Amino acid sequence: MRKIVIAGNWKMFKTQAESAEFLSGFLPHLEETPSQREVILCPPFTDLSLISKSLHGSRVNLGAQNVHWEENGAYTGEIAAPMLLEIGVRYVIIGHSERRQFFGETDATVNLRLKAAQKYGLVPILCVGETKQQRDAGETESIISTQLKKDLVDIDQANLIIAYEPIWAIGTGDTCESKEANRVIGLIRSQLTNPLVPIQYGGSVKPNNIDEIMEQPEIDGALVGGASLEPDSFARIVNYQ
Ligand SMILES: O=C[C@H](O)COP(=O)(O)O
């Protein structure tokens, strides 16, 4: 039985004060959340410590949005796995398209980060997906297949989550049709050696489309950006029917 995992990626949004306000609105909704559903919040680094304290005793897990591959060192602006572990982080998003697109992330650095996360006991959420141009050129399958091949070298698939995020659907309101997301996620699964890896869909997931997305048999959860920033909206997604 595969796990259902719903994660909120706050990207570069929310100060500590705004995070505290979010939690006071969001946490009470979790009383309705089925117990086998994994709920993860991935705030900016600056909010992690405060949120970790507030989540103590709650069922929400904490995730970071990136991690460096070294244990420490002269890497200005980077954060290492032991720093995250010490404050209660358990998950980390790696290879998000915004990192690949704006910060020079490559499949080689994604692979290094995945290895480091697993070495220190963090569970990585690996993001893969195609651009609009690649989709229109019929390259979706080959692009994703190449990403998986390169990113997953020497990665333990027993401690891994994958998010299929078509880049053209991120932040655009232009959700990938749920059956198409299901098809691509099925293709991703066919390339894995472990059939139990949870595979999420990400890209304009909203309260009004989560039910349909989660009805699809291959989709094991969602990686939610914009709609995870507002307590009622994220609660509706986490508590989908
Ligand atoms: O990590 C989350 C994704 O990039 C989706 O973002 P979005 O829900 O705002 O489209």
mmCIF file of C-alpha atoms and ligand atoms in Angstrom:
data_model
loop_
_atom_site.group_PDB
_atom_site.id
_atom_site.type_symbol
_atom_site.label_atom_id
_atom_site.label_comp_id
_atom_site.label_asym_id
_atom_site.label_seq_id
_atom_site.Cartn_x
_atom_site.Cartn_y
_atom_site.Cartn_z
ATOM 1 C CA MET A 1 0.000 0.000 0.000
ATOM 2 C CA ARG A 2 1.520 3.354 -1.042
ATOM 3 C CA LYS A 3 1.475 6.332 1.314
ATOM 4 C CA ILE A 4 -0.565 9.463 0.573
ATOM 5 C CA VAL A 5 1.587 12.563 1.027
ATOM 6 C CA ILE A 6 0.330 16.150 0.805
ATOM 7 C CA ALA A 7 3.048 18.792 1.052
ATOM 8 C CA GLY A 8 2.842 22.578 1.030
ATOM 9 C CA ASN A 9 5.785 24.362 -0.582
ATOM 10 C CA TRP A 10 5.715 27.957 0.585
ATOM 11 C CA LYS A 11 8.574 28.956 -1.733
ATOM 12 C CA MET A 12 9.818 32.475 -0.777
ATOM 13 C CA PHE A 13 6.668 33.484 1.116
ATOM 14 C CA LYS A 14 5.921 34.199 4.792
ATOM 15 C CA THR A 15 7.827 35.874 7.592
ATOM 16 C CA GLN A 16 7.877 34.191 11.006
ATOM 17 C CA ALA A 17 4.903 36.275 12.141
ATOM 18 C CA GLU A 18 2.945 35.250 9.054
ATOM 19 C CA SER A 19 3.842 31.572 9.603
ATOM 20 C CA ALA A 20 2.564 31.707 13.181
ATOM 21 C CA GLU A 21 -0.690 33.215 11.960
ATOM 22 C CA PHE A 22 -1.024 30.490 9.325
ATOM 23 C CA LEU A 23 -0.554 27.722 11.878
ATOM 24 C CA SER A 24 -3.171 29.071 14.243
ATOM 25 C CA GLY A 25 -5.700 28.927 11.399
ATOM 26 C CA PHE A 26 -4.513 25.635 9.884
ATOM 27 C CA LEU A 27 -3.744 23.222 12.724
ATOM 28 C CA PRO A 28 -7.316 22.934 14.102
ATOM 29 C CA HIS A 29 -8.474 21.595 10.691
ATOM 30 C CA LEU A 30 -6.223 18.563 11.072
ATOM 31 C CA GLU A 31 -8.618 16.946 13.507
ATOM 32 C CA GLU A 32 -10.616 15.930 10.415
ATOM 33 C CA THR A 33 -7.619 14.585 8.480
ATOM 34 C CA PRO A 34 -7.511 10.788 8.054
ATOM 35 C CA SER A 35 -4.630 9.470 10.178
ATOM 36 C CA GLN A 36 -2.793 7.623 7.383
ATOM 37 C CA ARG A 37 -2.344 10.854 5.352
ATOM 38 C CA GLU A 38 1.122 12.394 5.643
ATOM 39 C CA VAL A 39 1.024 16.204 5.869
ATOM 40 C CA ILE A 40 4.205 18.216 5.306
ATOM 41 C CA LEU A 41 4.930 21.946 5.417
ATOM 42 C CA CYS A 42 8.012 23.266 3.606
ATOM 43 C CA PRO A 43 8.485 26.901 4.655
ATOM 44 C CA PRO A 44 11.518 29.104 3.941
ATOM 45 C CA PHE A 45 14.644 28.293 6.006
ATOM 46 C CA THR A 46 14.086 31.330 8.252
ATOM 47 C CA ASP A 47 10.715 29.963 9.462
ATOM 48 C CA LEU A 48 11.798 26.362 10.104
ATOM 49 C CA SER A 49 12.953 26.717 13.691
ATOM 50 C CA LEU A 50 9.865 28.593 14.862
ATOM 51 C CA ILE A 51 7.474 26.281 13.014
ATOM 52 C CA SER A 52 9.266 23.218 14.348
ATOM 53 C CA LYS A 53 8.532 24.353 17.903
ATOM 54 C CA SER A 54 4.904 25.116 17.083
ATOM 55 C CA LEU A 55 4.420 21.728 15.404
ATOM 56 C CA HIS A 56 5.720 19.793 18.401
ATOM 57 C CA GLY A 57 3.112 17.136 19.200
ATOM 58 C CA SER A 58 1.156 17.855 16.002
ATOM 59 C CA ARG A 59 0.917 15.416 13.092
ATOM 60 C CA VAL A 60 2.424 17.834 10.581
ATOM 61 C CA ASN A 61 5.966 17.079 9.436
ATOM 62 C CA LEU A 62 8.504 19.671 8.522
ATOM 63 C CA GLY A 63 10.326 19.894 5.199
ATOM 64 C CA ALA A 64 12.987 22.223 3.802
ATOM 65 C CA GLN A 65 13.146 23.531 0.236
ATOM 66 C CA ASN A 66 16.755 22.565 -0.471
ATOM 67 C CA VAL A 67 19.896 21.089 1.108
ATOM 68 C CA HIS A 68 23.597 21.217 0.251
ATOM 69 C CA TRP A 69 25.536 18.003 -0.332
ATOM 70 C CA GLU A 70 28.414 18.706 2.066
ATOM 71 C CA GLU A 71 28.179 18.322 5.831
ATOM 72 C CA ASN A 72 29.595 21.845 6.287
ATOM 73 C CA GLY A 73 32.094 24.125 4.537
ATOM 74 C CA ALA A 74 32.733 27.424 2.801
ATOM 75 C CA TYR A 75 29.468 27.523 0.805
ATOM 76 C CA THR A 76 27.996 30.961 1.392
ATOM 77 C CA GLY A 77 24.227 30.959 1.373
ATOM 78 C CA GLU A 78 23.831 27.183 1.614
ATOM 79 C CA ILE A 79 22.332 24.972 4.350
ATOM 80 C CA ALA A 80 23.590 21.501 5.324
ATOM 81 C CA ALA A 81 21.589 18.434 6.335
ATOM 82 C CA PRO A 82 22.762 18.295 10.001
ATOM 83 C CA MET A 83 21.504 21.889 10.458
ATOM 84 C CA LEU A 84 18.068 20.842 9.255
ATOM 85 C CA LEU A 85 17.962 17.645 11.297
ATOM 86 C CA GLU A 86 18.848 19.481 14.494
ATOM 87 C CA ILE A 87 15.716 21.628 14.238
ATOM 88 C CA GLY A 88 13.352 18.775 13.421
ATOM 89 C CA VAL A 89 13.229 18.801 9.608
ATOM 90 C CA ARG A 90 12.432 15.345 8.161
ATOM 91 C CA TYR A 91 11.821 16.010 4.448
ATOM 92 C CA VAL A 92 13.495 18.118 1.796
ATOM 93 C CA ILE A 93 12.389 19.228 -1.678
ATOM 94 C CA ILE A 94 15.178 18.670 -4.214
ATOM 95 C CA GLY A 95 15.391 19.615 -7.884
ATOM 96 C CA HIS A 96 12.343 21.882 -7.958
ATOM 97 C CA SER A 97 12.019 23.414 -11.435
ATOM 98 C CA GLU A 98 12.518 26.894 -9.960
ATOM 99 C CA ARG A 99 15.929 25.748 -8.648
ATOM 100 C CA ARG A 100 16.744 24.166 -12.016
ATOM 101 C CA GLN A 101 15.537 27.214 -13.974
ATOM 102 C CA PHE A 102 16.789 30.162 -11.869
ATOM 103 C CA PHE A 103 19.694 28.808 -9.809
ATOM 104 C CA GLY A 104 21.638 26.548 -12.127
ATOM 105 C CA GLU A 105 20.553 23.265 -10.570
ATOM 106 C CA THR A 106 21.561 20.343 -12.793
ATOM 107 C CA ASP A 107 20.808 16.630 -12.683
ATOM 108 C CA ALA A 108 24.331 16.157 -11.299
ATOM 109 C CA THR A 109 23.788 18.540 -8.355
ATOM 110 C CA VAL A 110 20.295 17.141 -7.802
ATOM 111 C CA ASN A 111 21.848 13.684 -7.475
ATOM 112 C CA LEU A 112 24.455 14.978 -4.980
ATOM 113 C CA ARG A 113 21.743 16.640 -2.882
ATOM 114 C CA LEU A 114 19.561 13.510 -2.938
ATOM 115 C CA LYS A 115 22.480 11.384 -1.745
ATOM 116 C CA ALA A 116 23.340 13.825 1.049
ATOM 117 C CA ALA A 117 19.711 14.011 2.211
ATOM 118 C CA GLN A 118 19.461 10.232 2.434
ATOM 119 C CA LYS A 119 22.865 9.889 4.080
ATOM 120 C CA TYR A 120 21.620 12.038 6.964
ATOM 121 C CA GLY A 121 18.172 10.465 7.158
ATOM 122 C CA LEU A 122 16.114 13.163 5.439
ATOM 123 C CA VAL A 123 13.475 11.933 2.989
ATOM 124 C CA PRO A 124 13.867 13.778 -0.325
ATOM 125 C CA ILE A 125 10.948 14.935 -2.472
ATOM 126 C CA LEU A 126 12.474 14.859 -5.961
ATOM 127 C CA CYS A 127 10.742 17.112 -8.514
ATOM 128 C CA VAL A 128 10.697 16.253 -12.210
ATOM 129 C CA GLY A 129 8.715 17.701 -15.106
ATOM 130 C CA GLU A 130 8.760 19.129 -18.609
ATOM 131 C CA THR A 131 8.421 22.663 -20.004
ATOM 132 C CA LYS A 132 5.564 23.670 -22.317
ATOM 133 C CA GLN A 133 7.937 23.712 -25.246
ATOM 134 C CA GLN A 134 9.135 20.182 -24.468
ATOM 135 C CA ARG A 135 5.542 18.957 -24.101
ATOM 136 C CA ASP A 136 4.523 20.547 -27.404
ATOM 137 C CA ALA A 137 7.500 18.897 -29.083
ATOM 138 C CA GLY A 138 6.360 15.483 -27.780
ATOM 139 C CA GLU A 139 9.376 15.212 -25.480
ATOM 140 C CA THR A 140 7.610 14.803 -22.118
ATOM 141 C CA GLU A 141 8.469 11.121 -21.710
ATOM 142 C CA SER A 142 12.092 11.412 -22.796
ATOM 143 C CA ILE A 143 12.776 14.506 -20.649
ATOM 144 C CA ILE A 144 11.359 12.902 -17.521
ATOM 145 C CA SER A 145 13.021 9.602 -18.236
ATOM 146 C CA THR A 146 16.418 11.324 -18.557
ATOM 147 C CA GLN A 147 15.868 13.300 -15.347
ATOM 148 C CA LEU A 148 15.018 10.116 -13.452
ATOM 149 C CA LYS A 149 17.976 8.187 -14.868
ATOM 150 C CA LYS A 150 20.474 10.891 -13.922
ATOM 151 C CA ASP A 151 18.930 12.052 -10.652
ATOM 152 C CA LEU A 152 18.414 8.596 -9.162
ATOM 153 C CA VAL A 153 21.897 7.107 -9.599
ATOM 154 C CA ASP A 154 22.722 5.289 -6.323
ATOM 155 C CA ILE A 155 19.558 6.569 -4.607
ATOM 156 C CA ASP A 156 17.666 4.369 -2.150
ATOM 157 C CA GLN A 157 14.097 4.246 -3.477
ATOM 158 C CA ALA A 158 12.784 3.028 -0.117
ATOM 159 C CA ASN A 159 13.274 6.559 1.267
ATOM 160 C CA LEU A 160 12.085 8.734 -1.533
ATOM 161 C CA ILE A 161 9.077 10.723 -2.710
ATOM 162 C CA ILE A 162 8.763 11.954 -6.287
ATOM 163 C CA ALA A 163 6.683 14.925 -7.437
ATOM 164 C CA TYR A 164 5.633 15.180 -11.074
ATOM 165 C CA GLU A 165 5.435 18.919 -11.745
ATOM 166 C CA PRO A 166 4.793 19.926 -15.352
ATOM 167 C CA ILE A 167 6.528 23.313 -15.408
ATOM 168 C CA TRP A 168 3.809 24.909 -17.538
ATOM 169 C CA ALA A 169 1.247 24.129 -14.822
ATOM 170 C CA ILE A 170 3.168 25.718 -11.938
ATOM 171 C CA GLY A 171 1.625 28.933 -10.653
ATOM 172 C CA THR A 172 -0.314 29.402 -13.879
ATOM 173 C CA GLY A 173 -3.760 28.104 -12.893
ATOM 174 C CA ASP A 174 -3.342 25.846 -15.932
ATOM 175 C CA THR A 175 -3.564 22.449 -14.179
ATOM 176 C CA CYS A 176 -2.487 19.369 -16.066
ATOM 177 C CA GLU A 177 -5.626 17.378 -16.826
ATOM 178 C CA SER A 178 -5.888 14.780 -14.058
ATOM 179 C CA LYS A 179 -5.955 11.784 -16.410
ATOM 180 C CA GLU A 180 -2.851 13.063 -18.182
ATOM 181 C CA ALA A 181 -1.063 13.585 -14.845
ATOM 182 C CA ASN A 182 -2.087 10.034 -13.957
ATOM 183 C CA ARG A 183 -0.636 8.739 -17.230
ATOM 184 C CA VAL A 184 2.719 10.483 -16.785
ATOM 185 C CA ILE A 185 2.944 9.394 -13.150
ATOM 186 C CA GLY A 186 2.300 5.811 -14.303
ATOM 187 C CA LEU A 187 5.248 6.178 -16.701
ATOM 188 C CA ILE A 188 7.426 7.506 -13.884
ATOM 189 C CA ARG A 189 6.453 4.527 -11.733
ATOM 190 C CA SER A 190 7.324 2.113 -14.524
ATOM 191 C CA GLN A 191 10.917 3.404 -14.380
ATOM 192 C CA LEU A 192 11.353 2.834 -10.663
ATOM 193 C CA THR A 193 12.662 -0.322 -9.037
ATOM 194 C CA ASN A 194 10.516 0.182 -5.925
ATOM 195 C CA PRO A 195 6.760 0.162 -6.648
ATOM 196 C CA LEU A 196 5.980 1.761 -3.279
ATOM 197 C CA VAL A 197 7.554 5.178 -3.942
ATOM 198 C CA PRO A 198 4.794 7.786 -3.388
ATOM 199 C CA ILE A 199 4.449 9.983 -6.489
ATOM 200 C CA GLN A 200 2.737 13.356 -6.084
ATOM 201 C CA TYR A 201 1.277 15.698 -8.664
ATOM 202 C CA GLY A 202 2.181 19.412 -8.438
ATOM 203 C CA GLY A 203 1.073 22.377 -10.554
ATOM 204 C CA SER A 204 -1.911 24.638 -9.742
ATOM 205 C CA VAL A 205 -3.445 22.193 -7.252
ATOM 206 C CA LYS A 206 -6.402 24.011 -5.680
ATOM 207 C CA PRO A 207 -9.335 23.222 -3.379
ATOM 208 C CA ASN A 208 -11.561 22.876 -6.459
ATOM 209 C CA ASN A 209 -9.447 20.282 -8.286
ATOM 210 C CA ILE A 210 -7.870 18.207 -5.497
ATOM 211 C CA ASP A 211 -10.719 15.677 -5.339
ATOM 212 C CA GLU A 212 -10.456 14.863 -9.024
ATOM 213 C CA ILE A 213 -6.665 14.664 -8.865
ATOM 214 C CA MET A 214 -6.734 12.301 -5.893
ATOM 215 C CA GLU A 215 -9.281 10.034 -7.597
ATOM 216 C CA GLN A 216 -6.587 9.016 -10.068
ATOM 217 C CA PRO A 217 -5.117 5.626 -9.187
ATOM 218 C CA GLU A 218 -1.446 6.477 -9.831
ATOM 219 C CA ILE A 219 -1.433 9.783 -7.915
ATOM 220 C CA ASP A 220 -0.350 9.489 -4.284
ATOM 221 C CA GLY A 221 -0.639 13.087 -3.145
ATOM 222 C CA ALA A 222 0.128 16.654 -4.075
ATOM 223 C CA LEU A 223 2.935 19.182 -3.856
ATOM 224 C CA VAL A 224 1.066 22.448 -3.440
ATOM 225 C CA GLY A 225 2.480 25.943 -3.936
ATOM 226 C CA GLY A 226 0.149 28.957 -3.956
ATOM 227 C CA ALA A 227 -2.852 27.192 -2.429
ATOM 228 C CA SER A 228 -0.794 26.093 0.600
ATOM 229 C CA LEU A 229 -0.284 29.687 1.729
ATOM 230 C CA GLU A 230 -3.766 30.214 3.080
ATOM 231 C CA PRO A 231 -4.948 28.038 6.028
ATOM 232 C CA ASP A 232 -8.491 27.244 4.837
ATOM 233 C CA SER A 233 -7.380 26.530 1.301
ATOM 234 C CA PHE A 234 -4.567 24.164 2.339
ATOM 235 C CA ALA A 235 -6.841 22.510 4.916
ATOM 236 C CA ARG A 236 -9.418 21.799 2.191
ATOM 237 C CA ILE A 237 -6.686 20.195 0.093
ATOM 238 C CA VAL A 238 -5.307 18.106 2.955
ATOM 239 C CA ASN A 239 -8.844 17.007 3.882
ATOM 240 C CA TYR A 240 -9.889 16.091 0.333
ATOM 241 C CA GLN A 241 -12.687 13.526 0.098
HETATM 242 O O1 LIG B 1 6.078 23.118 -5.381
HETATM 243 C C1 LIG B 1 4.962 23.454 -5.783
HETATM 244 C C2 LIG B 1 4.700 23.657 -7.167
HETATM 245 O O2 LIG B 1 5.711 24.385 -7.794
HETATM 246 C C3 LIG B 1 3.321 24.065 -7.530
HETATM 247 O O3 LIG B 1 3.095 25.419 -7.327
HETATM 248 P P1 LIG B 1 1.583 26.005 -7.559
HETATM 249 O O4 LIG B 1 0.685 25.102 -6.737
HETATM 250 O O5 LIG B 1 1.624 27.394 -7.052
HETATM 251 O O6 LIG B 1 1.302 25.861 -9.009
#
